[in-house]
Amino acid sequence: MPYSVLQPVQRRRRSRSKRPLVLLGVALVLAAGSLAASQHWALAHGKPHHKRAVSALTPKPVSAKTLKQLRAAASEQQVAARAPFAPGTRLLLPAAPRLQQMGVRPVTAPAAILVDAGTGAVLWAKRPHQRRPIASTTKIMTAVLALEHLSPTKVLRVNPLVTRVALNREGLRAHERVAVWKVMYGLLLFSGNDDALELAIATAGSKGAFLRLMNEKAAELGLHDTHYTSPSGVVDRGNHSSAYDLAALARYAMAIPRFRAITRTHIAHVKWAKPTYAKTYVNKNLLLGTYRGADGVKTGWTTVAGHCLVVSARRGGTSLIAVVLHAPDPYGDARRLLNFGFANL
């Protein structure tokens, strides 16, 4: 009966003698032993057999100039990872908005701003300094402080308090051990309030101490419209900022490479300890993957704050940041502002 194309046919293998391979291995071992013996004799009598081999083992001194360059490079790397702007630097330029007189399609948000992320120039603004609750866009500051104070590889032991935080939780378990970088994905993509509280406690020792740190950082960055009463934004009372301050903070945060890498991620698959084994985080920023050049930053919503959105996009050499607060159509507003900016720069 003929074979079917689906029936596996096992090929016959010829038995091969292993004798040549064994002889080759013995020869190599004898050659290596002979070479080592000759090198040992030569070194013992002060006559190196291969001068190049000996000289290669001698460490070469590093010049003062090279050492200075290495230290400068390390310093630049540390600055890029922790403090992207020198202290006292104005994150946004004080000049009047450059494109304010040009026509832009109606923006539904009561407060909004468009900024050139490269220069810090304000391009267009609507009630930029109006103080409003900002929901989970608060987590931008939480992420900045965590990145500046904690090593990404530091392993945290989850405080039991974080499992009882209100509303949106990713499900951290009390006393489980998890690396900082994993919690950062939960904070910025899933927007977990338990992630925010865990990072706050890990950074400053307590929620109260972290809130002081948040407000001190806001003052340091010149965010005069900003005050924090929550590391997550779940509390609206007393937790406020403005479109102007959020754009300035976003410019600062997006200059931190690790922050930028996380917020531009659309979907992250993260390994986890058992019994969880793995988690998949999907970024709540709907512009990622749907708007060309979108690469950040953070969404937010509470009943009081409404829809809050801080977005960033880059095309060619132009990078823009847009903020809309309490917007009935947050993504429509953001698209209109970004399109307006790219069309006129």
mmCIF file of C-alpha atoms in Angstrom:
data_model
loop_
_atom_site.group_PDB
_atom_site.id
_atom_site.type_symbol
_atom_site.label_atom_id
_atom_site.label_comp_id
_atom_site.label_asym_id
_atom_site.label_seq_id
_atom_site.Cartn_x
_atom_site.Cartn_y
_atom_site.Cartn_z
ATOM 1 C CA MET A 1 0.000 0.000 0.000
ATOM 2 C CA PRO A 2 1.505 3.491 -0.886
ATOM 3 C CA TYR A 3 2.558 5.802 1.899
ATOM 4 C CA SER A 4 0.273 8.682 2.825
ATOM 5 C CA VAL A 5 1.821 12.191 2.830
ATOM 6 C CA LEU A 6 0.753 12.436 6.457
ATOM 7 C CA GLN A 7 2.519 9.230 7.524
ATOM 8 C CA PRO A 8 5.948 9.950 9.079
ATOM 9 C CA VAL A 9 8.825 8.016 7.592
ATOM 10 C CA GLN A 10 11.886 7.538 9.762
ATOM 11 C CA ARG A 11 15.173 7.822 7.958
ATOM 12 C CA ARG A 12 17.826 5.257 8.658
ATOM 13 C CA ARG A 13 20.975 6.650 10.140
ATOM 14 C CA ARG A 14 24.350 5.229 9.366
ATOM 15 C CA SER A 15 26.360 4.359 12.387
ATOM 16 C CA ARG A 16 29.455 6.492 12.466
ATOM 17 C CA SER A 17 32.631 5.565 14.214
ATOM 18 C CA LYS A 18 33.603 7.870 17.065
ATOM 19 C CA ARG A 19 37.238 6.813 16.930
ATOM 20 C CA PRO A 20 38.491 9.799 14.819
ATOM 21 C CA LEU A 21 36.861 12.267 17.246
ATOM 22 C CA VAL A 22 38.459 10.583 20.256
ATOM 23 C CA LEU A 23 41.893 10.688 18.602
ATOM 24 C CA LEU A 24 41.419 14.365 17.734
ATOM 25 C CA GLY A 25 40.471 15.192 21.342
ATOM 26 C CA VAL A 26 43.542 13.386 22.704
ATOM 27 C CA ALA A 27 45.768 15.265 20.263
ATOM 28 C CA LEU A 28 44.353 18.630 21.340
ATOM 29 C CA VAL A 29 44.849 17.820 25.031
ATOM 30 C CA LEU A 30 48.492 16.798 24.422
ATOM 31 C CA ALA A 31 49.139 19.959 22.379
ATOM 32 C CA ALA A 32 47.673 22.201 25.092
ATOM 33 C CA GLY A 33 49.759 20.449 27.760
ATOM 34 C CA SER A 34 52.917 20.883 25.728
ATOM 35 C CA LEU A 35 52.227 24.596 25.182
ATOM 36 C CA ALA A 36 51.539 25.183 28.876
ATOM 37 C CA ALA A 37 54.755 23.379 29.869
ATOM 38 C CA SER A 38 56.846 25.451 27.454
ATOM 39 C CA GLN A 39 55.271 28.713 28.711
ATOM 40 C CA HIS A 40 55.943 27.713 32.314
ATOM 41 C CA TRP A 41 59.604 26.954 31.561
ATOM 42 C CA ALA A 42 60.041 30.189 29.642
ATOM 43 C CA LEU A 43 58.547 32.348 32.384
ATOM 44 C CA ALA A 44 60.590 30.552 35.074
ATOM 45 C CA HIS A 45 63.817 31.418 33.210
ATOM 46 C CA GLY A 46 62.823 34.995 32.498
ATOM 47 C CA LYS A 47 62.346 34.372 28.780
ATOM 48 C CA PRO A 48 58.711 34.764 27.788
ATOM 49 C CA HIS A 49 57.893 32.616 24.792
ATOM 50 C CA HIS A 50 55.216 35.064 23.498
ATOM 51 C CA LYS A 51 55.874 38.652 24.420
ATOM 52 C CA ARG A 52 52.456 39.754 23.172
ATOM 53 C CA ALA A 53 50.631 37.375 25.499
ATOM 54 C CA VAL A 54 52.537 38.625 28.558
ATOM 55 C CA SER A 55 52.162 42.292 27.661
ATOM 56 C CA ALA A 56 48.438 41.830 27.163
ATOM 57 C CA LEU A 57 48.109 40.756 30.777
ATOM 58 C CA THR A 58 49.828 43.910 32.044
ATOM 59 C CA PRO A 59 47.221 46.555 33.016
ATOM 60 C CA LYS A 60 47.633 49.847 31.224
ATOM 61 C CA PRO A 61 47.369 53.010 33.334
ATOM 62 C CA VAL A 62 44.402 55.305 32.555
ATOM 63 C CA SER A 63 45.384 58.875 31.779
ATOM 64 C CA ALA A 64 43.946 61.724 33.818
ATOM 65 C CA LYS A 65 42.119 62.993 30.725
ATOM 66 C CA THR A 66 40.485 59.604 30.076
ATOM 67 C CA LEU A 67 39.516 59.259 33.723
ATOM 68 C CA LYS A 68 37.952 62.711 33.641
ATOM 69 C CA GLN A 69 35.948 61.781 30.537
ATOM 70 C CA LEU A 70 34.733 58.561 32.146
ATOM 71 C CA ARG A 71 33.637 60.415 35.261
ATOM 72 C CA ALA A 72 31.872 63.053 33.157
ATOM 73 C CA ALA A 73 30.031 60.370 31.184
ATOM 74 C CA ALA A 74 28.939 58.645 34.406
ATOM 75 C CA SER A 75 27.801 61.974 35.823
ATOM 76 C CA GLU A 76 25.801 62.746 32.683
ATOM 77 C CA GLN A 77 24.164 59.325 32.840
ATOM 78 C CA GLN A 78 23.206 59.867 36.476
ATOM 79 C CA VAL A 79 21.814 63.305 35.706
ATOM 80 C CA ALA A 80 19.813 61.933 32.783
ATOM 81 C CA ALA A 81 18.318 59.222 34.997
ATOM 82 C CA ARG A 82 17.544 61.364 38.036
ATOM 83 C CA ALA A 83 17.643 65.133 37.523
ATOM 84 C CA PRO A 84 16.937 66.017 33.880
ATOM 85 C CA PHE A 85 17.005 69.788 34.487
ATOM 86 C CA ALA A 86 19.392 71.881 36.554
ATOM 87 C CA PRO A 87 17.910 73.322 39.758
ATOM 88 C CA GLY A 88 16.169 76.641 39.120
ATOM 89 C CA THR A 89 15.541 75.956 35.427
ATOM 90 C CA ARG A 90 12.200 77.304 34.200
ATOM 91 C CA LEU A 91 10.353 74.339 32.747
ATOM 92 C CA LEU A 92 8.048 76.569 30.689
ATOM 93 C CA LEU A 93 9.018 79.894 29.158
ATOM 94 C CA PRO A 94 7.157 82.941 30.515
ATOM 95 C CA ALA A 95 6.469 84.505 27.101
ATOM 96 C CA ALA A 96 2.913 84.796 25.734
ATOM 97 C CA PRO A 97 1.614 81.753 23.803
ATOM 98 C CA ARG A 98 3.123 81.822 20.305
ATOM 99 C CA LEU A 99 0.114 80.479 18.425
ATOM 100 C CA GLN A 100 -2.656 81.966 20.571
ATOM 101 C CA GLN A 101 -3.941 84.250 17.796
ATOM 102 C CA MET A 102 -4.161 81.474 15.233
ATOM 103 C CA GLY A 103 -7.356 79.548 14.690
ATOM 104 C CA VAL A 104 -7.778 76.251 16.503
ATOM 105 C CA ARG A 105 -10.854 74.075 16.455
ATOM 106 C CA PRO A 106 -12.963 74.425 19.646
ATOM 107 C CA VAL A 107 -11.513 72.747 22.739
ATOM 108 C CA THR A 108 -14.237 71.453 25.065
ATOM 109 C CA ALA A 109 -12.062 71.351 28.195
ATOM 110 C CA PRO A 110 -12.440 74.403 30.485
ATOM 111 C CA ALA A 111 -8.667 74.422 31.031
ATOM 112 C CA ALA A 112 -6.064 73.306 28.495
ATOM 113 C CA ILE A 113 -2.567 74.014 27.211
ATOM 114 C CA LEU A 114 -0.222 73.090 24.353
ATOM 115 C CA VAL A 115 3.553 73.233 24.904
ATOM 116 C CA ASP A 116 6.670 72.729 22.793
ATOM 117 C CA ALA A 117 8.427 70.044 24.856
ATOM 118 C CA GLY A 118 11.780 70.789 23.247
ATOM 119 C CA THR A 119 11.985 74.475 24.180
ATOM 120 C CA GLY A 120 9.381 74.815 26.908
ATOM 121 C CA ALA A 121 7.517 77.460 24.904
ATOM 122 C CA VAL A 122 3.773 77.708 25.498
ATOM 123 C CA LEU A 123 2.044 77.546 22.113
ATOM 124 C CA TRP A 124 -1.620 77.841 23.075
ATOM 125 C CA ALA A 125 -3.482 78.073 26.365
ATOM 126 C CA LYS A 126 -6.974 78.263 27.842
ATOM 127 C CA ARG A 127 -7.194 79.198 31.529
ATOM 128 C CA PRO A 128 -3.711 77.697 32.026
ATOM 129 C CA HIS A 129 -3.430 78.652 35.730
ATOM 130 C CA GLN A 130 -6.921 77.681 36.822
ATOM 131 C CA ARG A 131 -6.567 75.310 39.779
ATOM 132 C CA ARG A 132 -8.530 72.107 39.339
ATOM 133 C CA PRO A 133 -8.566 68.573 40.809
ATOM 134 C CA ILE A 134 -6.357 66.372 38.643
ATOM 135 C CA ALA A 135 -7.271 62.754 39.527
ATOM 136 C CA SER A 136 -4.643 60.149 38.529
ATOM 137 C CA THR A 137 -2.419 62.588 36.656
ATOM 138 C CA THR A 138 -1.135 63.043 40.227
ATOM 139 C CA LYS A 139 0.771 59.808 39.632
ATOM 140 C CA ILE A 140 3.208 61.649 37.353
ATOM 141 C CA MET A 141 4.745 63.262 40.436
ATOM 142 C CA THR A 142 4.613 59.974 42.362
ATOM 143 C CA ALA A 143 6.523 58.252 39.553
ATOM 144 C CA VAL A 144 9.122 61.033 39.347
ATOM 145 C CA LEU A 145 9.912 60.851 43.062
ATOM 146 C CA ALA A 146 10.026 57.052 43.055
ATOM 147 C CA LEU A 147 12.454 57.068 40.130
ATOM 148 C CA GLU A 148 14.648 59.672 41.815
ATOM 149 C CA HIS A 149 14.804 57.884 45.183
ATOM 150 C CA LEU A 150 14.492 54.158 44.489
ATOM 151 C CA SER A 151 16.587 51.771 42.423
ATOM 152 C CA PRO A 152 14.398 50.090 39.768
ATOM 153 C CA THR A 153 15.718 46.697 40.865
ATOM 154 C CA LYS A 154 15.044 47.259 44.574
ATOM 155 C CA VAL A 155 12.690 44.569 45.883
ATOM 156 C CA LEU A 156 9.798 45.903 47.967
ATOM 157 C CA ARG A 157 7.836 43.998 50.618
ATOM 158 C CA VAL A 158 4.275 45.148 50.066
ATOM 159 C CA ASN A 159 2.843 47.007 53.044
ATOM 160 C CA PRO A 160 -0.538 45.577 54.141
ATOM 161 C CA LEU A 161 -1.997 49.114 54.100
ATOM 162 C CA VAL A 162 -1.852 49.261 50.315
ATOM 163 C CA THR A 163 -4.271 46.352 49.926
ATOM 164 C CA ARG A 164 -7.016 48.445 51.522
ATOM 165 C CA VAL A 165 -6.632 51.577 49.411
ATOM 166 C CA ALA A 166 -9.818 52.885 47.790
ATOM 167 C CA LEU A 167 -11.068 52.185 44.304
ATOM 168 C CA ASN A 168 -8.726 51.251 41.481
ATOM 169 C CA ARG A 169 -6.303 48.524 42.630
ATOM 170 C CA GLU A 170 -4.191 46.159 40.575
ATOM 171 C CA GLY A 171 -4.215 43.636 43.422
ATOM 172 C CA LEU A 172 -0.872 43.778 45.226
ATOM 173 C CA ARG A 173 -0.849 41.200 48.026
ATOM 174 C CA ALA A 174 0.249 41.985 51.573
ATOM 175 C CA HIS A 175 3.901 41.078 52.252
ATOM 176 C CA GLU A 176 4.580 39.845 48.711
ATOM 177 C CA ARG A 177 7.971 40.837 47.312
ATOM 178 C CA VAL A 178 8.069 42.759 44.049
ATOM 179 C CA ALA A 179 10.662 44.877 42.245
ATOM 180 C CA VAL A 180 10.168 48.636 41.930
ATOM 181 C CA TRP A 181 10.170 48.549 38.124
ATOM 182 C CA LYS A 182 7.198 46.168 38.119
ATOM 183 C CA VAL A 183 5.217 48.426 40.432
ATOM 184 C CA MET A 184 6.006 51.331 38.094
ATOM 185 C CA TYR A 185 4.156 49.592 35.254
ATOM 186 C CA GLY A 186 1.154 49.140 37.514
ATOM 187 C CA LEU A 187 1.335 52.814 38.487
ATOM 188 C CA LEU A 188 1.667 54.394 35.043
ATOM 189 C CA LEU A 189 -0.128 51.933 32.741
ATOM 190 C CA PHE A 190 -2.859 50.360 34.869
ATOM 191 C CA SER A 191 -2.976 53.408 37.200
ATOM 192 C CA GLY A 192 -3.221 51.364 40.387
ATOM 193 C CA ASN A 193 -3.846 53.312 43.574
ATOM 194 C CA ASP A 194 -2.250 50.479 45.540
ATOM 195 C CA ASP A 195 0.892 50.872 43.394
ATOM 196 C CA ALA A 196 0.978 54.592 44.222
ATOM 197 C CA LEU A 197 0.707 54.027 47.969
ATOM 198 C CA GLU A 198 3.318 51.246 47.943
ATOM 199 C CA LEU A 199 5.823 53.449 46.114
ATOM 200 C CA ALA A 200 5.035 56.341 48.470
ATOM 201 C CA ILE A 201 5.731 54.269 51.588
ATOM 202 C CA ALA A 202 8.839 52.696 50.030
ATOM 203 C CA THR A 203 10.206 56.120 49.053
ATOM 204 C CA ALA A 204 9.567 58.163 52.206
ATOM 205 C CA GLY A 205 8.636 55.652 54.905
ATOM 206 C CA SER A 206 5.021 56.774 55.246
ATOM 207 C CA LYS A 207 2.223 58.347 53.242
ATOM 208 C CA GLY A 208 2.466 61.607 55.206
ATOM 209 C CA ALA A 209 6.205 61.915 54.646
ATOM 210 C CA PHE A 210 5.745 61.253 50.939
ATOM 211 C CA LEU A 211 3.093 63.975 50.643
ATOM 212 C CA ARG A 212 5.574 66.442 52.149
ATOM 213 C CA LEU A 213 8.111 65.254 49.597
ATOM 214 C CA MET A 214 5.598 65.758 46.769
ATOM 215 C CA ASN A 215 4.808 69.324 47.784
ATOM 216 C CA GLU A 216 8.482 70.153 48.312
ATOM 217 C CA LYS A 217 9.243 68.866 44.800
ATOM 218 C CA ALA A 218 6.388 70.924 43.374
ATOM 219 C CA ALA A 219 7.835 74.055 44.988
ATOM 220 C CA GLU A 220 11.315 73.158 43.748
ATOM 221 C CA LEU A 221 10.029 72.851 40.173
ATOM 222 C CA GLY A 222 8.106 76.140 40.385
ATOM 223 C CA LEU A 223 4.654 74.527 40.242
ATOM 224 C CA HIS A 224 2.843 77.332 42.068
ATOM 225 C CA ASP A 225 -0.687 76.126 41.249
ATOM 226 C CA THR A 226 -0.058 72.634 42.646
ATOM 227 C CA HIS A 227 -0.786 71.019 45.996
ATOM 228 C CA TYR A 228 -0.974 67.308 46.811
ATOM 229 C CA THR A 229 -3.039 65.481 49.435
ATOM 230 C CA SER A 230 -2.815 62.044 47.805
ATOM 231 C CA PRO A 231 -0.041 60.059 46.079
ATOM 232 C CA SER A 232 -2.608 58.601 43.659
ATOM 233 C CA GLY A 233 -5.154 61.362 43.079
ATOM 234 C CA VAL A 234 -8.012 59.311 44.489
ATOM 235 C CA VAL A 235 -8.636 62.158 46.971
ATOM 236 C CA ASP A 236 -9.926 65.333 45.273
ATOM 237 C CA ARG A 237 -10.093 67.629 48.283
ATOM 238 C CA GLY A 238 -6.956 69.768 48.397
ATOM 239 C CA ASN A 239 -5.319 67.773 45.589
ATOM 240 C CA HIS A 240 -5.105 70.212 42.716
ATOM 241 C CA SER A 241 -2.923 71.596 39.958
ATOM 242 C CA SER A 242 -3.330 73.498 36.685
ATOM 243 C CA ALA A 243 -2.871 72.772 32.999
ATOM 244 C CA TYR A 244 0.263 74.914 33.081
ATOM 245 C CA ASP A 245 1.841 73.059 36.020
ATOM 246 C CA LEU A 246 0.954 69.621 34.623
ATOM 247 C CA ALA A 247 2.584 70.505 31.298
ATOM 248 C CA ALA A 248 5.716 71.678 33.127
ATOM 249 C CA LEU A 249 5.807 68.522 35.254
ATOM 250 C CA ALA A 250 5.261 66.337 32.175
ATOM 251 C CA ARG A 251 8.200 68.030 30.438
ATOM 252 C CA TYR A 252 10.369 67.299 33.471
ATOM 253 C CA ALA A 253 9.188 63.688 33.734
ATOM 254 C CA MET A 254 9.535 62.898 30.025
ATOM 255 C CA ALA A 255 13.197 63.911 30.223
ATOM 256 C CA ILE A 256 13.779 60.934 32.549
ATOM 257 C CA PRO A 257 14.581 57.966 30.256
ATOM 258 C CA ARG A 258 12.915 55.278 32.381
ATOM 259 C CA PHE A 259 9.727 57.313 32.836
ATOM 260 C CA ARG A 260 9.592 57.943 29.099
ATOM 261 C CA ALA A 261 10.155 54.264 28.300
ATOM 262 C CA ILE A 262 7.312 53.154 30.579
ATOM 263 C CA THR A 263 4.696 55.704 29.529
ATOM 264 C CA ARG A 264 5.246 55.055 25.817
ATOM 265 C CA THR A 265 4.590 51.323 26.353
ATOM 266 C CA HIS A 266 1.218 50.199 25.000
ATOM 267 C CA ILE A 267 1.142 46.680 26.470
ATOM 268 C CA ALA A 268 3.594 45.194 28.974
ATOM 269 C CA HIS A 269 3.868 41.499 29.851
ATOM 270 C CA VAL A 270 5.557 41.186 33.256
ATOM 271 C CA LYS A 271 6.646 37.978 34.991
ATOM 272 C CA TRP A 272 5.431 37.639 38.562
ATOM 273 C CA ALA A 273 6.030 35.384 41.538
ATOM 274 C CA LYS A 274 3.621 32.519 42.086
ATOM 275 C CA PRO A 275 0.719 32.117 42.461
ATOM 276 C CA THR A 276 0.304 35.028 40.004
ATOM 277 C CA TYR A 277 3.116 33.999 37.594
ATOM 278 C CA ALA A 278 2.490 36.833 35.087
ATOM 279 C CA LYS A 279 0.621 40.103 34.612
ATOM 280 C CA THR A 280 -0.340 42.003 31.477
ATOM 281 C CA TYR A 281 -0.629 45.778 31.733
ATOM 282 C CA VAL A 282 -2.509 47.734 29.062
ATOM 283 C CA ASN A 283 -1.877 51.471 28.950
ATOM 284 C CA LYS A 284 -5.059 53.478 29.500
ATOM 285 C CA ASN A 285 -3.781 56.239 27.206
ATOM 286 C CA LEU A 286 -5.864 55.572 24.080
ATOM 287 C CA LEU A 287 -3.668 57.782 21.881
ATOM 288 C CA LEU A 288 -0.897 55.177 21.971
ATOM 289 C CA GLY A 289 -1.157 53.167 18.796
ATOM 290 C CA THR A 290 -3.925 55.349 17.361
ATOM 291 C CA TYR A 291 -2.209 58.734 17.015
ATOM 292 C CA ARG A 292 1.018 58.936 15.029
ATOM 293 C CA GLY A 293 3.952 59.820 17.282
ATOM 294 C CA ALA A 294 2.100 59.518 20.611
ATOM 295 C CA ASP A 295 4.529 58.506 23.391
ATOM 296 C CA GLY A 296 2.923 59.397 26.755
ATOM 297 C CA VAL A 297 1.904 60.502 29.334
ATOM 298 C CA LYS A 298 -0.984 59.855 31.808
ATOM 299 C CA THR A 299 -4.760 59.670 32.112
ATOM 300 C CA GLY A 300 -6.986 60.472 35.080
ATOM 301 C CA TRP A 301 -10.600 60.503 36.163
ATOM 302 C CA THR A 302 -12.727 61.031 39.245
ATOM 303 C CA THR A 303 -16.323 62.213 39.508
ATOM 304 C CA VAL A 304 -15.179 65.638 40.701
ATOM 305 C CA ALA A 305 -12.138 66.059 38.429
ATOM 306 C CA GLY A 306 -13.798 64.675 35.309
ATOM 307 C CA HIS A 307 -11.591 63.398 32.513
ATOM 308 C CA CYS A 308 -8.022 64.676 32.805
ATOM 309 C CA LEU A 309 -5.417 63.890 30.167
ATOM 310 C CA VAL A 310 -1.732 64.715 29.763
ATOM 311 C CA VAL A 311 -0.362 63.575 26.402
ATOM 312 C CA SER A 312 2.905 63.773 24.521
ATOM 313 C CA ALA A 313 3.670 63.172 20.853
ATOM 314 C CA ARG A 314 6.742 63.439 18.666
ATOM 315 C CA ARG A 315 7.020 63.853 14.902
ATOM 316 C CA GLY A 316 10.381 64.438 13.279
ATOM 317 C CA GLY A 317 12.267 66.874 15.469
ATOM 318 C CA THR A 318 9.148 68.332 17.098
ATOM 319 C CA SER A 319 7.816 67.111 20.435
ATOM 320 C CA LEU A 320 4.598 68.457 21.937
ATOM 321 C CA ILE A 321 2.792 68.161 25.259
ATOM 322 C CA ALA A 322 -0.936 68.811 25.620
ATOM 323 C CA VAL A 323 -3.034 68.943 28.786
ATOM 324 C CA VAL A 324 -6.833 69.015 29.052
ATOM 325 C CA LEU A 325 -8.688 69.108 32.392
ATOM 326 C CA HIS A 326 -12.328 68.150 33.067
ATOM 327 C CA ALA A 327 -12.784 67.588 29.340
ATOM 328 C CA PRO A 328 -16.075 66.225 27.968
ATOM 329 C CA ASP A 329 -14.072 64.983 24.959
ATOM 330 C CA PRO A 330 -10.496 64.526 26.255
ATOM 331 C CA TYR A 331 -9.046 62.599 23.303
ATOM 332 C CA GLY A 332 -10.761 64.785 20.741
ATOM 333 C CA ASP A 333 -9.370 67.882 22.477
ATOM 334 C CA ALA A 334 -5.899 66.351 22.679
ATOM 335 C CA ARG A 335 -5.896 65.406 18.997
ATOM 336 C CA ARG A 336 -7.052 68.889 17.973
ATOM 337 C CA LEU A 337 -4.311 70.546 20.017
ATOM 338 C CA LEU A 338 -1.551 68.223 18.800
ATOM 339 C CA ASN A 339 -2.656 68.525 15.144
ATOM 340 C CA PHE A 340 -2.732 72.308 15.538
ATOM 341 C CA GLY A 341 0.771 72.351 16.955
ATOM 342 C CA PHE A 342 2.333 70.048 14.359
ATOM 343 C CA ALA A 343 0.647 71.992 11.533
ATOM 344 C CA ASN A 344 1.965 75.361 12.658
ATOM 345 C CA LEU A 345 5.497 74.674 13.904
#
